[in-house]
Short mmCIF file of C-alpha atoms and ligand atoms in Angstrom, two decimals:
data_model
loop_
_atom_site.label_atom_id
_atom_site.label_comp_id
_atom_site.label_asym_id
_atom_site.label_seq_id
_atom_site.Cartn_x
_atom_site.Cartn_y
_atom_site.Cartn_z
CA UNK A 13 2.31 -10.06 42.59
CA UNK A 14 1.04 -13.23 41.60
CA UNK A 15 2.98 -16.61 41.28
CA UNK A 16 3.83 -17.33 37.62
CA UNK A 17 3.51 -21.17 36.70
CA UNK A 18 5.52 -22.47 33.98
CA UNK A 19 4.10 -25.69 32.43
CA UNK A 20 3.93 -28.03 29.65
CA UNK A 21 0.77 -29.36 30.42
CA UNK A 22 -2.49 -28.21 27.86
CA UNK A 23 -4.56 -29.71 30.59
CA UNK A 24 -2.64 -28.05 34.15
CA UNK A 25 -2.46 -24.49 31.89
CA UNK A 26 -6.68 -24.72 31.06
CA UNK A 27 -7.30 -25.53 35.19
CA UNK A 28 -6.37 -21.84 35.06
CA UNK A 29 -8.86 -20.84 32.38
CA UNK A 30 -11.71 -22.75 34.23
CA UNK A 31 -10.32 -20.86 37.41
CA UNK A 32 -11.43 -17.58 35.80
CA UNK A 33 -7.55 -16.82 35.59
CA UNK A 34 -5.72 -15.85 32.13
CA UNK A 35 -2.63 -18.12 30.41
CA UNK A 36 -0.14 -17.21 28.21
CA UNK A 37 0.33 -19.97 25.16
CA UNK A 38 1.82 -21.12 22.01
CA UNK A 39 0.49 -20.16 18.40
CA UNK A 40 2.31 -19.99 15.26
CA UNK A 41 2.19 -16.73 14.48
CA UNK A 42 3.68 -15.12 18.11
CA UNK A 43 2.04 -15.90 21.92
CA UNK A 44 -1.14 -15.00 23.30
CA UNK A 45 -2.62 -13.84 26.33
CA UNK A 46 -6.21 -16.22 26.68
CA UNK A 47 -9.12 -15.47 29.17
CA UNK A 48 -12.41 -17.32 28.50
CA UNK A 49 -14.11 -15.04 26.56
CA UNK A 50 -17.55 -15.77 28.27
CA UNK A 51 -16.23 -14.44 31.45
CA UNK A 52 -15.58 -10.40 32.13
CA UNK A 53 -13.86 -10.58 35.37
CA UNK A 54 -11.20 -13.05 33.67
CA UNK A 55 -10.99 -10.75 30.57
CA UNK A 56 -10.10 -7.60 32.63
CA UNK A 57 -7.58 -9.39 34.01
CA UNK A 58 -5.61 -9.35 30.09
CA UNK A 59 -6.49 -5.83 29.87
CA UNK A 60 -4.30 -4.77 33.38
CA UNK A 61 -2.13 -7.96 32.95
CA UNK A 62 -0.46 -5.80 29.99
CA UNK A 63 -1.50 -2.24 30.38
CA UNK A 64 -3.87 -2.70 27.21
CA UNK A 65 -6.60 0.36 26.92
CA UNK A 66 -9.90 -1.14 27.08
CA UNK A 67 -10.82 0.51 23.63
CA UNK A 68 -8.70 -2.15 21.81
CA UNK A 69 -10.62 -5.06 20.55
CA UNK A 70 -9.57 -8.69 21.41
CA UNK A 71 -9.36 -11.85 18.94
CA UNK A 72 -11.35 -15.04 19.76
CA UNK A 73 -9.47 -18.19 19.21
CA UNK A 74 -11.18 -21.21 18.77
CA UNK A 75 -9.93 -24.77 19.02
CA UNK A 76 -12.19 -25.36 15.51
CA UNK A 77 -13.91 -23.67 13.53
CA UNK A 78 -17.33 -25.68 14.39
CA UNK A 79 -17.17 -23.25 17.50
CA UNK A 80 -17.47 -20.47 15.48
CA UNK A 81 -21.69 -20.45 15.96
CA UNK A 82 -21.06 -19.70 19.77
CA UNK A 83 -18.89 -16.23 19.31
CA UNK A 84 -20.24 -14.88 16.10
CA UNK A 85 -23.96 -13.84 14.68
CA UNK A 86 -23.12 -14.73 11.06
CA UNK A 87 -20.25 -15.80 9.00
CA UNK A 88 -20.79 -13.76 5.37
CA UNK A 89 -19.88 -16.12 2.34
CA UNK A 90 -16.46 -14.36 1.65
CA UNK A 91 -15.65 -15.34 5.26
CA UNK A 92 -15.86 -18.75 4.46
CA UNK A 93 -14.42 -18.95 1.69
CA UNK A 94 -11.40 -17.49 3.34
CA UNK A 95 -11.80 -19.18 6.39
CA UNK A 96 -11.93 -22.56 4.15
CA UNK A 97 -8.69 -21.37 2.41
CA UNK A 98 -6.46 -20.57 5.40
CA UNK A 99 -7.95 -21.85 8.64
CA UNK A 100 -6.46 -23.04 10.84
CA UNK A 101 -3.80 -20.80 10.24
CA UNK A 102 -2.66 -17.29 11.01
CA UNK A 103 -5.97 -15.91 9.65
CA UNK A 104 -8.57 -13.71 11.88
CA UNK A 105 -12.36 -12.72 10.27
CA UNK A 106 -13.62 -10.14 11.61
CA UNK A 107 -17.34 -11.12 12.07
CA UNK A 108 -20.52 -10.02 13.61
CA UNK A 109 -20.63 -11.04 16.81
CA UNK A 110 -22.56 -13.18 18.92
CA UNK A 111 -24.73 -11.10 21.51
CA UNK A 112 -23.70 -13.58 24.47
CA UNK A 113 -19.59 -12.42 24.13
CA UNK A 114 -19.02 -8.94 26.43
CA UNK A 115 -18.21 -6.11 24.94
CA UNK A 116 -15.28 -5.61 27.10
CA UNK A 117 -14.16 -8.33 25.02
CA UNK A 118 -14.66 -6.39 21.77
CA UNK A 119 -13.40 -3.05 23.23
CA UNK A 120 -17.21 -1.93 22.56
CA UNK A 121 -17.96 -3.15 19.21
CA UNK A 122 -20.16 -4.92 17.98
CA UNK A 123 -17.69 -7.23 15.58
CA UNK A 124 -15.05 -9.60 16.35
CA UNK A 125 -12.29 -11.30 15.33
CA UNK A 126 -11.92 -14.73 15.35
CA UNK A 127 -9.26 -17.31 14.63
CA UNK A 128 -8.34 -20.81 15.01
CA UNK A 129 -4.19 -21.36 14.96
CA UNK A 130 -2.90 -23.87 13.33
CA UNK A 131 -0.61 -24.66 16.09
CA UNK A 132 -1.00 -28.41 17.97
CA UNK A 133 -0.57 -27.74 21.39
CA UNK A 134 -2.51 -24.30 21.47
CA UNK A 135 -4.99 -26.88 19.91
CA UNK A 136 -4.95 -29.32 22.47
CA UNK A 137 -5.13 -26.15 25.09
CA UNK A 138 -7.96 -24.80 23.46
CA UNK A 139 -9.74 -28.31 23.67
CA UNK A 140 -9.10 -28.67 27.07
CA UNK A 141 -10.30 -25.28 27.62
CA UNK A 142 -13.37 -26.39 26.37
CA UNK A 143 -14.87 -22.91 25.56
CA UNK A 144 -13.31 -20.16 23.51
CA UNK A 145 -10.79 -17.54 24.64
CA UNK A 146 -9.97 -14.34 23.82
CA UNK A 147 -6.28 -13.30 23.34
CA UNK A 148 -3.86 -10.21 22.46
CA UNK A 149 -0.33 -11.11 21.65
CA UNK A 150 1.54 -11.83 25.58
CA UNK A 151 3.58 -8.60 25.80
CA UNK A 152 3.15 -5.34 27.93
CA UNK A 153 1.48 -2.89 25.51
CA UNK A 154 3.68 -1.35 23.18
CA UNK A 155 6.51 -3.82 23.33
CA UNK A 156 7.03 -6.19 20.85
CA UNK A 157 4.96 -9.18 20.74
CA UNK A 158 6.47 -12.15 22.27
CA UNK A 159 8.46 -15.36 20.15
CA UNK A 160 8.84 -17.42 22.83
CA UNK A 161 7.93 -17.91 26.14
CA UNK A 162 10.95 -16.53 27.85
CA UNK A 163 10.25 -13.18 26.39
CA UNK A 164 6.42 -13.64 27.95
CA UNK A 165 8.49 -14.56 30.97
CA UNK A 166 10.54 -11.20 31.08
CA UNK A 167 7.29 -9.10 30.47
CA UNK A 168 4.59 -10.58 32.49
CA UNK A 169 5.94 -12.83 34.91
CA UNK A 170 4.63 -12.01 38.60
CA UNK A 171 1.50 -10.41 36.44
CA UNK A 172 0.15 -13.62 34.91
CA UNK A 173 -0.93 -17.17 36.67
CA UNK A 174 0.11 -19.42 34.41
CA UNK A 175 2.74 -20.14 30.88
CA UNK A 176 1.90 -22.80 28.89
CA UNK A 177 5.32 -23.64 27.60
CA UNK A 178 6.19 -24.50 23.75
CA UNK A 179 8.55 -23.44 21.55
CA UNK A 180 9.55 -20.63 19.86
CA UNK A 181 6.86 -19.24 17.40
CA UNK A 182 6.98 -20.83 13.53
CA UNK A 183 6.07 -17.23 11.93
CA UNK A 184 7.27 -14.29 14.58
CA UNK A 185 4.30 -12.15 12.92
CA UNK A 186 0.89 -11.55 13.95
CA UNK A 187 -2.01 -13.15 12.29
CA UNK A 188 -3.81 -10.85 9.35
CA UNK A 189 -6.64 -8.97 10.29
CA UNK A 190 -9.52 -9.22 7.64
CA UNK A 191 -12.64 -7.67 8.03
CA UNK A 192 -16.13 -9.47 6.79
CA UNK A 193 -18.70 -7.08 7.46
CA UNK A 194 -19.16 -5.20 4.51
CA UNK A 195 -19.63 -5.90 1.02
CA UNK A 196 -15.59 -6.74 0.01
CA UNK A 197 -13.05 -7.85 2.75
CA UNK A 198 -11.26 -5.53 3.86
CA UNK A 199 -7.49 -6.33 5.53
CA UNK A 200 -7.29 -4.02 8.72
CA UNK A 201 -3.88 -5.11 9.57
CA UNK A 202 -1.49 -7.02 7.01
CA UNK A 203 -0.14 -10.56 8.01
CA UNK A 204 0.83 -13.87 7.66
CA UNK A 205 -1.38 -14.45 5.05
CA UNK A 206 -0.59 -12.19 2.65
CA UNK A 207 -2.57 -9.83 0.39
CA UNK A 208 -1.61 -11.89 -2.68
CA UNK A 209 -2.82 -14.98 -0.99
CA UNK A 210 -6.46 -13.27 -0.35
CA UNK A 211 -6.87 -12.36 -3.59
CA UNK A 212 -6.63 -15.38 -5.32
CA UNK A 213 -9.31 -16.72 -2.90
CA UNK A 214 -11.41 -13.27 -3.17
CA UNK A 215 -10.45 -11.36 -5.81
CA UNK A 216 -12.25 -7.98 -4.08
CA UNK A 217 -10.16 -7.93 -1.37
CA UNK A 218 -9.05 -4.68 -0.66
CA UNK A 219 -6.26 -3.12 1.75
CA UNK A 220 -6.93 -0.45 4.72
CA UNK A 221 -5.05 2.88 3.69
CA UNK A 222 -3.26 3.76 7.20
CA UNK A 223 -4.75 6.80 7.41
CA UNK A 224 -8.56 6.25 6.39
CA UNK A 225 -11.58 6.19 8.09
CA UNK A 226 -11.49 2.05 7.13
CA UNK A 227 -8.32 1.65 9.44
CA UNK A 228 -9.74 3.35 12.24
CA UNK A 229 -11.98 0.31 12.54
CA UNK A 230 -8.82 -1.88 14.06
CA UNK A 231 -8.55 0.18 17.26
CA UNK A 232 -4.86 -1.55 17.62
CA UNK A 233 -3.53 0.33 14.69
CA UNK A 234 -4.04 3.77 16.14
CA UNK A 235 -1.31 2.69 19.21
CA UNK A 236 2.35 2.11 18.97
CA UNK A 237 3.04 -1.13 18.70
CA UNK A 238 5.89 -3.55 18.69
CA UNK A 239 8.36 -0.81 19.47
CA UNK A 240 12.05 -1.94 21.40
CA UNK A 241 13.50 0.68 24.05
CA UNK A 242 16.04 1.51 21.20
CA UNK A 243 15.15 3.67 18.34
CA UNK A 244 14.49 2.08 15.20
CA UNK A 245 15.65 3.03 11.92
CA UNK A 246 14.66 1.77 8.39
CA UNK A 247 17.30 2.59 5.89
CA UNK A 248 17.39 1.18 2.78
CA UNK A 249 21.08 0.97 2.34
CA UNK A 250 22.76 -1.42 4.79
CA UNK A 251 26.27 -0.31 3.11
CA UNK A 252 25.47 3.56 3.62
CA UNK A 253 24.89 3.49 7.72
CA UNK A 254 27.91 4.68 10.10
CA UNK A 255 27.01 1.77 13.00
CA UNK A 256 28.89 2.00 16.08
CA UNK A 257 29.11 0.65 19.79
CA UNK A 258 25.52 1.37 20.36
CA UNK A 259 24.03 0.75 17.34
CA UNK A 260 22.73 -2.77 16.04
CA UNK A 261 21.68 -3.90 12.45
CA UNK A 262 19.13 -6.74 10.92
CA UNK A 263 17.87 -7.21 7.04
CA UNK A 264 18.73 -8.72 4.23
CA UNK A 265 21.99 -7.63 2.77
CA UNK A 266 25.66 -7.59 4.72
CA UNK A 267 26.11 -3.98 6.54
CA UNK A 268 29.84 -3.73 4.11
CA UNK A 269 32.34 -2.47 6.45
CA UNK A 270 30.63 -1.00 8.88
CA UNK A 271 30.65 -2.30 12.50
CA UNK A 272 27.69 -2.82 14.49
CA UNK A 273 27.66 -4.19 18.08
CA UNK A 274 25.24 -6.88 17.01
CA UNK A 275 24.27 -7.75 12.91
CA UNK A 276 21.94 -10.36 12.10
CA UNK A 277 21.61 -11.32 7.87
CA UNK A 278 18.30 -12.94 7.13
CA UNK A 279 18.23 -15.62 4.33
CA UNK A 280 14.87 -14.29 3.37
CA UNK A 281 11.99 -12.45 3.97
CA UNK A 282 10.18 -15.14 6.41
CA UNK A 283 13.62 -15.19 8.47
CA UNK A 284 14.08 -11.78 8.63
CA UNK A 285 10.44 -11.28 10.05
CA UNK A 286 10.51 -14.78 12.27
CA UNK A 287 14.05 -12.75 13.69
CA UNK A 288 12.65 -9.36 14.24
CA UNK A 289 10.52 -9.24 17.42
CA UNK A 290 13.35 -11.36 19.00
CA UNK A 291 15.77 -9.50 17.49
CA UNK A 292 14.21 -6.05 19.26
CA UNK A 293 14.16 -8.32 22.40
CA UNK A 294 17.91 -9.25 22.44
CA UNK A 295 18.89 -5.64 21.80
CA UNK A 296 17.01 -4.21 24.58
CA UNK A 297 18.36 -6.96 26.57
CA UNK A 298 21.84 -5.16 26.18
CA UNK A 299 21.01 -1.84 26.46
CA UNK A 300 21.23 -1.04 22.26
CA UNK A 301 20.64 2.76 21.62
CA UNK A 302 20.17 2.62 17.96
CA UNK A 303 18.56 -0.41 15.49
CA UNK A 304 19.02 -0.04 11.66
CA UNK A 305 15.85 -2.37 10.24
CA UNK A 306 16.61 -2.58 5.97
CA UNK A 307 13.32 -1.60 4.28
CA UNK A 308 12.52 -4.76 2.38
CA UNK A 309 9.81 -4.42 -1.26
CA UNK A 310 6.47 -4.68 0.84
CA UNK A 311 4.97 -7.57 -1.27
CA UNK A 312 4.16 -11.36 0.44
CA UNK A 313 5.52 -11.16 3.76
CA UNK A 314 7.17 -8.13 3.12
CA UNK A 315 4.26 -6.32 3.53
CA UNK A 316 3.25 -7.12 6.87
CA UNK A 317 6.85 -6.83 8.16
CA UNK A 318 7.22 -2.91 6.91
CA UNK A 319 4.23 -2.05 8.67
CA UNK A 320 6.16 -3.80 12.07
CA UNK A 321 9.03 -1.69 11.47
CA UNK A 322 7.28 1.64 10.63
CA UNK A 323 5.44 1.10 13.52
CA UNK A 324 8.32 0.26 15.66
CA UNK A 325 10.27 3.24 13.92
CA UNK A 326 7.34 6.09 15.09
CA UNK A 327 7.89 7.68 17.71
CA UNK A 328 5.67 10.01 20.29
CA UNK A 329 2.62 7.89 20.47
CA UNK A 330 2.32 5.14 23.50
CA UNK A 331 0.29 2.39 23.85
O1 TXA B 419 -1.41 -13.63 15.56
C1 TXA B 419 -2.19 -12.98 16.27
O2 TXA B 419 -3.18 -12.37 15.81
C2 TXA B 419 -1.90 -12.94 17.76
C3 TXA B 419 -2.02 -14.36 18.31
C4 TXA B 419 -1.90 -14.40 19.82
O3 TXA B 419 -3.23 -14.93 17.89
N1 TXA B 419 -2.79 -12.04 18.42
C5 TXA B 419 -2.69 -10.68 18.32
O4 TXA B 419 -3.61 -9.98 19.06
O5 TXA B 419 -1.84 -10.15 17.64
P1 TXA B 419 -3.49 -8.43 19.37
O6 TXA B 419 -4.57 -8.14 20.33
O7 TXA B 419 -2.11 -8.10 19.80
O8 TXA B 419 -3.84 -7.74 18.02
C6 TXA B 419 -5.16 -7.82 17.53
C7 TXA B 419 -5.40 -6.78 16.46
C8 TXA B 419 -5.46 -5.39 17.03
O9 TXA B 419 -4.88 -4.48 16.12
C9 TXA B 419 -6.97 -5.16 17.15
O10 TXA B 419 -7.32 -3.81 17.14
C10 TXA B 419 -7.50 -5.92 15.94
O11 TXA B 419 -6.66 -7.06 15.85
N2 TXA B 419 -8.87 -6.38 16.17
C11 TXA B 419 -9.29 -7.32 17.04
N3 TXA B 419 -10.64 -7.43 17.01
C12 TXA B 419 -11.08 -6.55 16.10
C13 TXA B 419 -12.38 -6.16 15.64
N4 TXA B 419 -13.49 -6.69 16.11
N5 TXA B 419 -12.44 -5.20 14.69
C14 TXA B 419 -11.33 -4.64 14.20
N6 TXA B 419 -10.07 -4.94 14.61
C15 TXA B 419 -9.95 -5.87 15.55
MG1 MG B 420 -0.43 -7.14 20.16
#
């Protein structure tokens, strides 16, 4: 067991990084686990910290983008252009990388993601850090990712040094995924930036089919992912579901009559998938057997959050 600081401070929560130790911290798109990524002991630390297989790449983040030259080989002009567009923000290139970061950090390839959040005090951590780190969202694999840090709290407290504290996350999804290496970019796993957004940048871009040889290249997509103790269901009609004591509900439209131990409407699309992971997380909290997720029309945001809940909703697979 190891004593789990909670803390405020960019520059106490970066002593840690410089310790060879890994910190849980802020973005806006959900928390992150960071190790510096220069250093392998540190980064094995993330992978047992969470019970992550070592085959599943990491994502640098970088405080700017001028750091960019230390973690990857070459930045292809569509990268840049995109990176222009929506960085800092919840954007990650995947990118050649640099032959001085591990490969433990890139679960063996030879590519790796990079971002910079827009976020100011996972800024100001980064700075302090002083190099770049590598981080996976700050849950135990296969749970969903965390939206604030109490939820880091409940899964990796006693397994972690150090939480930097903030508040809770501004999107509640995880960044998109793009890759750069080959001729047209390619999204690996949909986002906060959405599809429609890429294209008007780079026309080409193109989307991963889930089961082609292209997706295999995001190692994280072939585990289960973001998945509550409760079984999810997507149903499309709210008014058509027989709820119960055990059963809870979240989307867009009222459940009619129904009764459900715990309903949550969403306003919109961005509410209903800033709700969702926390929404999993309060549900488990109480012991919910059942959660009915509406299907929402997987355009904008809506995209990213039905693959979310169709991961969430498989079942077998572990992480
Ligand atoms: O918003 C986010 O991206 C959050 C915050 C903390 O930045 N991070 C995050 O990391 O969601 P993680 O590790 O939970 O998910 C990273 C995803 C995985 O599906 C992984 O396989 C993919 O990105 N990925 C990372 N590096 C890759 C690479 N070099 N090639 C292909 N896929 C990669
Ligand atoms: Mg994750």
């Amino acid at each position: 067991m190891t004593n789990t600081i909670i803390t405020r401070s960019p520059r106490k929560a970066a002593g840690f990084i410089h310790a060879g130790e890994v910190v849980a911290f802020p973005t806006e798109t959900v928390y992150g686990l960071g190790a510096d990524i220069f250093n392998e002991k540190a980064i094995r630390k993330i992978f047992a910290a969470k019970g992550r297989p070592e085959d599943n790449p990491l994502i640098a983040h970088l405080a700017n983008i001028s750091q960019i030259v230390a973690v990857a080989s070459a930045v292809p002009h569509e990268a840049e252009k995109l990176l222009a567009a929506f960085s800092p923000g919840p954007l990650t290139v995947v990118l050649p990388k640099h032959e001085s970061v591990p490969t433990l950090a890139t679960g063996g390839l030879l590519t790796i993601g990079v971002r910079v959040p827009a976020h100011a005090l996972a800024q100001k951590f980064l700075a302090a850090c002083g190099v770049p780190l590598v981080a996976p969202s700050a849950n135990l694999s296969g749970r969903p990712s965390p939206t604030t840090w109490q939820a880091v709290a409940t899964d990796l407290s006693g397994r972690i040094s150090c939480i930097l504290q903030g508040a809770p996350t501004a999107v509640g999804l995880e960044s998109t995924v793009v890759d750069c290496t080959g001729r047209t970019p390619l999204i690996l796993r949909a986002g906060a930036i959405t599809f429609e957004q890429l294209r008007e940048v780079v026309p080409e871009t193109k989307l991963a089919a889930g089961d082609s040889r292209e997706r295999q290249k995001s190692p994280g997509t072939r585990y289960k992912h973001y998945a509550p103790q409760a079984q999810v269901k997507i149903i499309e009609h709210p008014g058509d579901v027989t709820g119960g004591d055990e059963a809870a509900y979240i989307g867009l439209d009222r459940p009619g009559a129904t009764k459900f131990k715990r309903t949550r409407v969403c306003g919109n699309t961005a509410e209903y998938a800033h709700e969702l992971f926390a929404f999993f997380r309060q549900c488990d909290a109480v012991g919910m057997k059942t959660i009915f997720c509406q299907a929402v029309e997987p355009q904008g945001l809506g995209l990213a959050l039905m693959d979310r809940l169709t991961r969430a909703a498989q079942t077998g697979t572990t992480a």
